Short mmCIF file of C-alpha atoms in Angstrom, two decimals:
data_model
loop_
_atom_site.label_atom_id
_atom_site.label_comp_id
_atom_site.label_asym_id
_atom_site.label_seq_id
_atom_site.Cartn_x
_atom_site.Cartn_y
_atom_site.Cartn_z
CA MET A 1 129.31 -120.85 -54.93
CA SER A 2 130.78 -122.57 -51.88
CA LEU A 3 130.34 -121.16 -48.39
CA LEU A 4 134.04 -120.37 -48.03
CA ARG A 5 134.13 -118.58 -51.38
CA SER A 6 130.99 -116.63 -50.48
CA ILE A 7 132.64 -115.44 -47.29
CA SER A 8 135.79 -114.53 -49.23
CA CYS A 9 133.75 -112.43 -51.67
CA LEU A 10 131.96 -110.78 -48.78
CA LYS A 11 135.24 -109.77 -47.19
CA SER A 12 136.76 -108.52 -50.43
CA ALA A 13 133.72 -106.51 -51.56
CA SER A 14 131.08 -105.54 -49.01
CA VAL A 15 133.24 -105.14 -45.94
CA ARG A 16 135.92 -103.26 -47.84
CA THR A 17 133.27 -100.96 -49.35
CA LYS A 18 131.88 -100.16 -45.93
CA PHE A 19 135.28 -99.31 -44.47
CA GLU A 20 136.24 -97.26 -47.54
CA TYR A 21 133.05 -95.26 -47.10
CA ALA A 22 133.85 -94.64 -43.45
CA LEU A 23 137.39 -93.55 -44.29
CA ASN A 24 136.28 -91.17 -47.04
CA SER A 25 133.58 -89.69 -44.85
CA TYR A 26 136.08 -89.09 -42.06
CA GLN A 27 138.53 -87.40 -44.44
CA ASN A 28 135.77 -85.07 -45.68
CA CYS A 29 134.62 -84.26 -42.16
CA ARG A 30 134.66 -80.48 -41.36
CA VAL A 31 135.07 -80.91 -37.60
CA PRO A 32 138.21 -79.07 -36.47
CA PRO A 33 140.96 -81.37 -35.10
CA GLN A 34 140.74 -79.86 -31.60
CA ILE A 35 137.02 -80.62 -31.31
CA VAL A 36 136.17 -84.16 -30.17
CA PRO A 37 132.77 -85.37 -31.46
CA SER A 38 130.32 -86.42 -28.77
CA LYS A 39 129.33 -90.05 -28.31
CA ARG A 40 125.91 -89.21 -29.74
CA THR A 41 127.51 -87.73 -32.85
CA VAL A 42 129.71 -90.78 -33.36
CA ARG A 43 126.76 -93.16 -32.95
CA ALA A 44 124.64 -91.11 -35.39
CA PHE A 45 127.50 -91.05 -37.89
CA PHE A 46 127.88 -94.82 -38.00
CA ALA A 47 124.11 -95.38 -37.92
CA SER A 48 123.81 -93.25 -41.09
CA MET A 49 126.29 -95.39 -43.00
CA PRO A 50 124.61 -97.33 -45.81
CA CYS A 51 124.66 -101.12 -45.58
CA ASP A 52 125.68 -102.81 -48.80
CA SER A 53 122.90 -105.05 -50.16
CA SER A 54 125.27 -107.99 -50.53
CA VAL A 55 125.86 -107.90 -46.78
CA GLN A 56 122.13 -108.10 -46.20
CA ASN A 57 121.71 -110.90 -48.71
CA ASN A 58 124.52 -112.91 -47.12
CA SER A 59 123.71 -112.10 -43.50
CA GLU A 60 123.14 -115.76 -42.61
CA GLN A 61 126.63 -116.63 -43.80
CA ARG A 62 128.35 -114.03 -41.66
CA MET A 63 126.49 -114.29 -38.37
CA PRO A 64 128.65 -114.57 -35.24
CA VAL A 65 129.32 -118.11 -34.06
CA THR A 66 127.49 -117.32 -30.84
CA ARG A 67 124.27 -116.88 -32.82
CA PHE A 68 122.20 -119.99 -33.49
CA THR A 69 119.49 -121.10 -35.85
CA GLU A 70 115.89 -121.29 -34.69
CA ASP A 71 116.14 -125.09 -34.37
CA GLU A 72 119.37 -124.87 -32.39
CA GLU A 73 117.86 -122.33 -30.01
CA MET A 74 114.83 -124.56 -29.56
CA VAL A 75 117.05 -127.53 -28.66
CA ARG A 76 119.17 -125.43 -26.30
CA ASP A 77 116.12 -124.04 -24.51
CA ALA A 78 114.54 -127.49 -24.21
CA ALA A 79 117.75 -128.92 -22.71
CA ARG A 80 118.03 -125.99 -20.31
CA GLN A 81 114.45 -126.37 -19.11
CA TRP A 82 114.72 -130.15 -18.73
CA ALA A 83 117.99 -129.81 -16.82
CA ASN A 84 116.54 -127.27 -14.39
CA ASP A 85 113.11 -128.84 -13.94
CA ILE A 86 113.86 -132.57 -14.00
CA LEU A 87 117.58 -133.07 -13.45
CA LYS A 88 118.50 -130.42 -10.89
CA PRO A 89 116.28 -131.72 -8.04
CA VAL A 90 118.10 -135.09 -8.01
CA VAL A 91 121.69 -134.03 -8.74
CA ARG A 92 122.89 -134.14 -5.15
CA GLU A 93 121.17 -137.45 -4.47
CA MET A 94 122.73 -139.09 -7.54
CA ASP A 95 126.16 -137.73 -6.64
CA ASP A 96 125.87 -139.14 -3.10
CA GLU A 97 124.61 -142.51 -4.37
CA CYS A 98 127.16 -142.62 -7.20
CA GLN A 99 124.63 -143.60 -9.84
CA THR A 100 122.33 -142.05 -12.40
CA LYS A 101 118.65 -142.68 -11.77
CA PRO A 102 116.94 -144.85 -14.42
CA GLU A 103 114.18 -142.27 -14.81
CA ILE A 104 116.79 -139.64 -15.70
CA ILE A 105 118.22 -141.88 -18.42
CA GLN A 106 114.72 -142.59 -19.67
CA GLY A 107 114.04 -138.86 -19.73
CA LEU A 108 117.14 -138.26 -21.84
CA PHE A 109 115.84 -140.68 -24.47
CA GLU A 110 112.27 -139.38 -24.34
CA SER A 111 113.52 -135.83 -24.80
CA GLY A 112 115.49 -136.83 -27.89
CA PHE A 113 118.86 -135.95 -26.33
CA MET A 114 120.36 -139.40 -26.95
CA GLY A 115 119.82 -139.39 -30.71
CA MET A 116 120.67 -135.84 -31.62
CA GLU A 117 122.31 -136.53 -34.99
CA VAL A 118 120.65 -139.86 -35.67
CA PRO A 119 118.47 -139.44 -38.80
CA GLU A 120 114.74 -139.31 -38.26
CA GLU A 121 114.31 -142.43 -40.39
CA PHE A 122 116.00 -144.33 -37.56
CA GLY A 123 113.95 -142.63 -34.86
CA GLY A 124 116.50 -139.95 -34.03
CA SER A 125 116.17 -136.19 -33.70
CA GLY A 126 117.93 -135.49 -37.01
CA MET A 127 119.68 -132.40 -35.69
CA ASN A 128 123.18 -131.08 -36.40
CA PHE A 129 126.43 -131.34 -34.45
CA THR A 130 126.06 -127.88 -32.90
CA SER A 131 122.68 -128.87 -31.46
CA ALA A 132 124.23 -131.95 -29.85
CA ILE A 133 126.98 -129.80 -28.35
CA LEU A 134 124.47 -127.28 -26.98
CA VAL A 135 122.64 -130.11 -25.20
CA VAL A 136 125.90 -131.25 -23.59
CA GLU A 137 126.67 -127.69 -22.48
CA GLU A 138 123.22 -127.07 -20.98
CA LEU A 139 123.16 -130.38 -19.10
CA SER A 140 126.65 -129.64 -17.77
CA ARG A 141 125.45 -126.39 -16.22
CA VAL A 142 123.43 -128.60 -13.88
CA ASP A 143 125.16 -132.01 -13.77
CA PRO A 144 128.29 -132.89 -15.78
CA SER A 145 127.85 -136.55 -14.79
CA VAL A 146 124.74 -136.77 -16.93
CA SER A 147 126.17 -134.67 -19.73
CA ILE A 148 129.12 -137.02 -20.20
CA MET A 149 126.73 -139.90 -20.81
CA VAL A 150 125.00 -137.85 -23.49
CA ASP A 151 128.28 -136.64 -24.96
CA ILE A 152 129.89 -140.08 -25.32
CA HIS A 153 126.68 -141.57 -26.67
CA ASN A 154 126.19 -138.87 -29.33
CA THR A 155 129.63 -137.71 -30.41
CA LEU A 156 131.41 -141.06 -30.20
CA THR A 157 129.20 -144.13 -30.58
CA ASN A 158 126.23 -142.78 -32.53
CA ASN A 159 128.42 -140.89 -34.95
CA ALA A 160 130.83 -143.80 -35.43
CA VAL A 161 127.90 -146.01 -36.45
CA ARG A 162 126.55 -143.26 -38.74
CA PHE A 163 129.92 -142.65 -40.38
CA TRP A 164 131.33 -146.15 -40.80
CA GLY A 165 128.64 -148.66 -39.93
CA SER A 166 127.27 -151.00 -42.56
CA ASP A 167 123.60 -150.77 -43.46
CA SER A 168 123.09 -153.84 -41.32
CA LEU A 169 124.69 -152.20 -38.26
CA LYS A 170 122.81 -148.96 -38.80
CA ASN A 171 119.48 -150.77 -39.02
CA LYS A 172 120.33 -152.87 -35.99
CA TRP A 173 121.67 -150.22 -33.63
CA LEU A 174 120.66 -146.68 -34.60
CA PRO A 175 116.96 -147.13 -33.73
CA ARG A 176 117.92 -148.54 -30.33
CA LEU A 177 120.62 -145.94 -29.71
CA ALA A 178 118.03 -143.24 -30.28
CA ALA A 179 115.30 -144.92 -28.23
CA ASP A 180 116.50 -146.87 -25.21
CA CYS A 181 120.04 -148.28 -25.47
CA VAL A 182 122.94 -146.49 -23.73
CA SER A 183 126.30 -147.02 -25.42
CA SER A 184 129.86 -147.22 -24.15
CA PHE A 185 133.18 -146.49 -25.87
CA ALA A 186 135.67 -149.20 -24.86
CA LEU A 187 139.19 -148.09 -25.75
CA SER A 188 141.43 -147.52 -22.70
CA GLU A 189 143.37 -150.27 -20.94
CA ALA A 190 145.78 -150.53 -18.02
CA GLY A 191 148.78 -150.09 -20.30
CA SER A 192 147.17 -148.01 -23.03
CA GLY A 193 145.76 -144.75 -21.82
CA THR A 194 147.35 -141.90 -23.74
CA ASP A 195 149.22 -144.53 -25.76
CA ALA A 196 145.90 -145.98 -26.87
CA PHE A 197 147.32 -148.11 -29.65
CA ALA A 198 149.41 -150.17 -27.22
CA MET A 199 146.23 -152.10 -26.35
CA LYS A 200 146.45 -155.80 -25.49
CA THR A 201 142.84 -156.79 -26.17
CA THR A 202 142.82 -159.19 -29.10
CA ALA A 203 140.27 -160.35 -31.67
CA MET A 204 141.11 -163.73 -33.16
CA ALA A 205 139.32 -164.56 -36.39
CA SER A 206 137.68 -167.94 -36.89
CA PRO A 207 139.10 -170.18 -39.65
CA ASP A 208 136.34 -169.13 -42.04
CA GLY A 209 136.37 -165.47 -40.89
CA SER A 210 132.67 -165.56 -39.92
CA TYR A 211 133.29 -164.54 -36.31
CA TYR A 212 135.97 -163.26 -33.93
CA ILE A 213 136.87 -164.16 -30.34
CA LEU A 214 137.66 -161.16 -28.11
CA ASN A 215 139.92 -161.45 -25.07
CA GLY A 216 141.24 -158.68 -22.85
CA GLU A 217 140.29 -156.07 -20.29
CA LYS A 218 139.34 -152.42 -20.71
CA LEU A 219 139.62 -149.86 -17.90
CA TRP A 220 138.02 -146.48 -17.13
CA ILE A 221 135.06 -147.22 -19.39
CA SER A 222 132.32 -144.59 -19.00
CA ASN A 223 128.64 -145.56 -19.20
CA SER A 224 129.65 -149.21 -18.81
CA LYS A 225 127.19 -150.01 -16.01
CA GLU A 226 124.20 -148.77 -18.00
CA ALA A 227 125.40 -149.71 -21.49
CA GLY A 228 123.40 -151.99 -23.76
CA VAL A 229 126.13 -152.00 -26.38
CA PHE A 230 129.90 -151.46 -26.37
CA LEU A 231 131.97 -150.03 -29.19
CA VAL A 232 135.08 -152.12 -28.57
CA PHE A 233 138.54 -151.66 -30.05
CA ALA A 234 140.65 -154.83 -30.27
CA ASN A 235 143.66 -155.93 -32.29
CA ALA A 236 142.78 -158.49 -34.98
CA ASP A 237 146.40 -158.87 -36.10
CA THR A 238 149.09 -157.94 -33.57
CA SER A 239 151.83 -158.40 -36.19
CA LEU A 240 150.51 -155.26 -37.87
CA LYS A 241 150.65 -153.33 -34.57
CA HIS A 242 148.14 -150.46 -34.59
CA LYS A 243 147.09 -151.29 -38.15
CA GLY A 244 145.48 -154.45 -36.84
CA ILE A 245 143.10 -152.55 -34.54
CA THR A 246 139.49 -153.21 -35.43
CA ALA A 247 136.22 -151.82 -34.05
CA PHE A 248 133.34 -154.08 -32.98
CA MET A 249 129.77 -153.40 -31.87
CA VAL A 250 129.28 -155.83 -28.98
CA ASP A 251 125.92 -156.41 -27.32
CA ALA A 252 126.23 -156.07 -23.54
CA THR A 253 124.40 -159.39 -23.06
CA THR A 254 127.01 -161.35 -25.02
CA GLU A 255 128.37 -164.32 -23.10
CA GLY A 256 131.82 -163.69 -21.64
CA LEU A 257 131.42 -159.91 -21.33
CA HIS A 258 131.67 -158.82 -17.70
CA VAL A 259 131.35 -155.30 -16.29
CA GLY A 260 133.32 -154.81 -13.08
CA LYS A 261 132.74 -152.72 -10.00
CA PRO A 262 132.48 -148.94 -10.60
CA GLU A 263 135.50 -146.84 -9.69
CA ARG A 264 135.23 -144.52 -6.69
CA LYS A 265 136.01 -141.16 -8.25
CA LEU A 266 136.71 -137.60 -7.16
CA GLY A 267 134.06 -136.19 -9.49
CA LEU A 268 131.43 -137.24 -12.01
CA ARG A 269 130.36 -139.68 -9.34
CA ALA A 270 126.95 -140.41 -10.85
CA SER A 271 128.63 -141.45 -14.09
CA SER A 272 129.63 -145.11 -14.03
CA THR A 273 133.29 -145.82 -14.81
CA CYS A 274 134.10 -149.53 -14.70
CA PRO A 275 136.52 -152.16 -15.97
CA VAL A 276 135.09 -154.35 -18.72
CA VAL A 277 136.42 -157.89 -19.22
CA PHE A 278 136.16 -159.87 -22.46
CA ASP A 279 136.56 -163.58 -21.82
CA ASN A 280 136.31 -165.49 -25.09
CA VAL A 281 133.56 -163.19 -26.30
CA LYS A 282 132.23 -164.33 -29.67
CA VAL A 283 131.36 -161.52 -32.08
CA ASP A 284 130.05 -162.11 -35.58
CA ALA A 285 132.00 -160.56 -38.44
CA VAL A 286 128.89 -158.61 -39.43
CA ASP A 287 129.27 -156.68 -36.16
CA ILE A 288 132.59 -155.19 -37.25
CA LEU A 289 132.33 -151.41 -37.59
CA GLY A 290 133.80 -150.41 -40.92
CA GLU A 291 136.75 -152.43 -42.14
CA VAL A 292 139.16 -154.78 -40.39
CA GLY A 293 142.35 -152.95 -39.42
CA LEU A 294 140.94 -149.44 -39.73
CA GLY A 295 139.79 -149.11 -36.14
CA TYR A 296 142.72 -146.87 -35.26
CA LYS A 297 141.66 -144.36 -37.95
CA TYR A 298 138.07 -144.37 -36.80
CA CYS A 299 139.23 -143.87 -33.22
CA ILE A 300 141.40 -140.86 -34.07
CA ASN A 301 138.72 -139.22 -36.18
CA ILE A 302 135.85 -139.69 -33.76
CA LEU A 303 137.87 -138.53 -30.74
CA ASN A 304 138.66 -135.28 -32.53
CA GLU A 305 135.00 -134.30 -32.50
CA GLY A 306 134.58 -135.87 -29.08
CA ARG A 307 137.01 -133.28 -27.76
CA ILE A 308 134.61 -130.54 -28.77
CA GLY A 309 132.03 -132.35 -26.68
CA ILE A 310 134.34 -132.34 -23.67
CA ALA A 311 134.97 -128.63 -24.23
CA ALA A 312 131.20 -128.08 -24.16
CA GLN A 313 131.01 -129.99 -20.90
CA GLN A 314 133.75 -127.84 -19.37
CA LEU A 315 132.10 -124.69 -20.71
CA GLY A 316 128.86 -125.76 -19.10
CA ILE A 317 130.63 -126.30 -15.78
CA ALA A 318 132.13 -122.80 -15.92
CA LYS A 319 128.70 -121.31 -16.66
CA GLY A 320 127.14 -123.39 -13.91
CA CYS A 321 129.63 -121.98 -11.42
CA PHE A 322 128.80 -118.47 -12.59
CA ASP A 323 125.07 -119.21 -12.27
CA ILE A 324 125.61 -120.04 -8.61
CA ALA A 325 128.13 -117.36 -7.66
CA MET A 326 126.83 -114.22 -9.37
CA PRO A 327 123.38 -114.07 -7.70
CA TYR A 328 125.13 -114.49 -4.36
CA LEU A 329 127.55 -111.66 -5.11
CA MET A 330 124.63 -109.45 -6.16
CA GLU A 331 122.72 -110.10 -2.92
CA ARG A 332 125.38 -110.52 -0.23
CA MET A 333 126.07 -107.32 1.71
CA GLN A 334 129.27 -106.55 3.60
CA PHE A 335 130.18 -103.16 5.07
CA GLY A 336 126.94 -101.83 3.61
CA THR A 337 127.95 -102.74 0.04
CA ARG A 338 127.04 -105.59 -2.26
CA LEU A 339 129.97 -107.90 -2.87
CA SER A 340 129.47 -107.45 -6.60
CA ASP A 341 130.09 -103.70 -6.26
CA PHE A 342 133.56 -103.95 -4.74
CA GLN A 343 136.05 -103.13 -7.47
CA GLY A 344 138.28 -106.04 -6.49
CA MET A 345 135.35 -108.39 -7.07
CA GLU A 346 134.30 -106.67 -10.29
CA HIS A 347 137.71 -107.29 -11.78
CA GLN A 348 137.62 -110.97 -10.82
CA TYR A 349 134.22 -111.89 -12.22
CA ALA A 350 134.79 -109.71 -15.30
CA GLN A 351 137.94 -111.70 -16.00
CA ILE A 352 136.19 -115.05 -15.60
CA ALA A 353 133.26 -113.88 -17.75
CA SER A 354 135.69 -112.87 -20.49
CA GLU A 355 137.37 -116.26 -20.41
CA ILE A 356 134.03 -118.06 -20.49
CA HIS A 357 133.07 -116.04 -23.55
CA ALA A 358 136.37 -116.89 -25.23
CA ALA A 359 135.72 -120.59 -24.56
CA GLU A 360 132.22 -120.15 -26.01
CA VAL A 361 133.53 -118.65 -29.23
CA MET A 362 136.18 -121.35 -29.58
CA THR A 363 133.66 -124.13 -28.95
CA TYR A 364 131.02 -122.91 -31.38
CA ASN A 365 133.62 -122.06 -34.01
CA ALA A 366 135.01 -125.61 -33.84
CA CYS A 367 131.44 -126.89 -34.24
CA ARG A 368 130.86 -124.85 -37.37
CA MET A 369 134.21 -125.86 -38.84
CA LYS A 370 133.35 -129.51 -38.30
CA GLU A 371 129.90 -129.09 -39.81
CA ILE A 372 131.08 -127.56 -43.09
CA GLY A 373 133.91 -130.04 -43.55
CA MET A 374 136.87 -127.84 -42.67
CA PRO A 375 139.91 -129.33 -40.88
CA PHE A 376 139.28 -128.80 -37.17
CA VAL A 377 141.80 -131.00 -35.34
CA LYS A 378 143.87 -128.07 -34.06
CA GLU A 379 140.81 -126.09 -33.04
CA ALA A 380 139.29 -129.10 -31.24
CA SER A 381 142.48 -129.58 -29.24
CA MET A 382 142.73 -125.87 -28.50
CA VAL A 383 139.20 -125.59 -27.19
CA LYS A 384 139.39 -128.75 -25.09
CA LEU A 385 142.62 -127.49 -23.55
CA TYR A 386 141.35 -123.98 -22.94
CA ALA A 387 137.84 -124.85 -21.78
CA SER A 388 139.21 -127.27 -19.19
CA GLN A 389 141.45 -124.50 -17.84
CA VAL A 390 138.58 -122.02 -17.72
CA ALA A 391 136.35 -124.53 -15.93
CA GLU A 392 138.97 -125.17 -13.25
CA LYS A 393 139.51 -121.45 -12.75
CA ALA A 394 135.79 -120.64 -12.64
CA ALA A 395 135.08 -123.47 -10.22
CA SER A 396 137.89 -122.44 -7.91
CA LYS A 397 137.03 -118.76 -7.98
CA SER A 398 133.33 -119.36 -7.44
CA ILE A 399 134.05 -121.20 -4.19
CA GLU A 400 136.23 -118.29 -3.05
CA TRP A 401 133.50 -115.79 -3.92
CA LEU A 402 130.88 -117.82 -2.06
CA GLY A 403 133.06 -117.98 1.03
CA GLY A 404 132.20 -120.53 3.68
CA VAL A 405 128.96 -121.68 2.07
CA GLY A 406 130.85 -122.44 -1.13
CA PHE A 407 132.99 -124.91 0.79
CA THR A 408 129.92 -126.85 1.93
CA LYS A 409 127.58 -129.19 0.07
CA GLU A 410 124.71 -126.75 0.50
CA LEU A 411 125.50 -125.48 -2.99
CA LEU A 412 126.71 -127.36 -6.07
CA ALA A 413 129.86 -125.25 -6.42
CA GLU A 414 131.99 -127.84 -4.63
CA LYS A 415 130.62 -130.53 -6.95
CA PHE A 416 131.56 -128.52 -10.04
CA PHE A 417 135.02 -128.09 -8.49
CA ARG A 418 135.35 -131.88 -8.26
CA ASP A 419 133.75 -132.59 -11.62
CA CYS A 420 135.88 -130.28 -13.73
CA LYS A 421 139.27 -131.81 -12.99
CA VAL A 422 138.84 -134.76 -15.33
CA GLY A 423 138.49 -132.33 -18.23
CA SER A 424 142.27 -132.08 -18.43
CA ILE A 425 142.61 -135.88 -18.40
CA TYR A 426 140.09 -137.83 -20.46
CA GLU A 427 139.75 -137.91 -24.25
CA GLY A 428 143.33 -136.71 -24.46
CA THR A 429 145.29 -135.09 -21.64
CA SER A 430 146.19 -131.42 -21.75
CA ASN A 431 149.78 -132.30 -22.65
CA ILE A 432 148.55 -134.36 -25.59
CA GLN A 433 146.41 -131.43 -26.74
CA LEU A 434 149.47 -129.18 -26.57
CA GLN A 435 151.47 -131.65 -28.64
CA THR A 436 148.71 -131.86 -31.24
CA ILE A 437 148.45 -128.07 -31.42
CA ALA A 438 152.21 -127.67 -31.74
CA LYS A 439 152.38 -130.25 -34.52
CA ARG A 440 149.67 -128.47 -36.50
CA ILE A 441 151.34 -125.09 -36.00
CA LYS A 442 154.63 -126.45 -37.35
CA ASP A 443 152.77 -127.92 -40.31
CA ASP A 444 151.30 -124.49 -41.02
CA TYR A 445 154.76 -122.92 -41.22
CA ARG A 446 156.54 -125.58 -43.25
#
């Protein structure tokens, strides 16, 4: 029986039985209408209700999305400890120097965070998508600049090679991607940001089709300074428009490939974002990812799950802000009262906590939908949109709660404030997410 059908049976049998029992018991209750049962009585009443055996037998199938497997919890805890012990002491230094330390990148590989879903036979961690997302979230609670490197590497490049790469490409790149080679996703150009398929980078095939020559320039390419390989999208037949777009795995040492000067950014300063120029770059046909002309499909599909990764990053930022602000509110005294005890403050952090939890549920639910093969495009867009809004709100509020010290670089709150803004821009702007959501809603009602 499929998972979805199992859940359907659970709803139609066990859950209904439990509620019918509760209803019948209430109707047979001898308590007079004017007497209100105590809280203890109500708790005892529900505790005495029998639990249908089918609910117990299917408990793993109906756990809340905020509950994780033992392996997932292990990965989350490992990422949290590494982020706090190894990453946190150098966050400010890397932000000031606008670069990620080589030892941090090495640590990411050694910890297994750069090959989360890469099969163990290729040297990867062999974990699931949710585990990869939990790593992104935990790293983001400390430094979103590092988490974006991990996110792009895992959810975009690694998975693209796993899904559509030939055996030759898998054998060539997956072991390196899991061990020591940072990857970069080269899609955007000066005239093709949101309109990604308007790209001008071309890939001209040789007369015998054994190789292609790439020419063009990509902009805003994350991880480009550290990358050992680029997943490049170029048009192999401009007469076909977007249906000529083809994906190539291009070694960073290939002659004619030049990485430009990093952009000076508002946030994510330790993450390199550079232009990448392709000047008569020769790429063998065996380095094509998937099939010629299907690059646009691969791009759309992989960015859908990439948006869940960005949501996890934004969720991590919101939690990171809370991690900084709440201890301060609990300790800071004004007028003889802790800031956290003023009702006006209680309402504010309760609201933010509720929104963070909502973003959590949306993120983990999208993960589970993706893992079991359900359509998740709408949910991925929803959670990227919402999580980026929550992150901005949490970052802004945390600085207000911290007062003057929040406005200084003594704490990382101001860095989170700068880092979160790009969440509404990259991997699909908020307006694009809204359009995608609206389109899916209309499809549902046709």
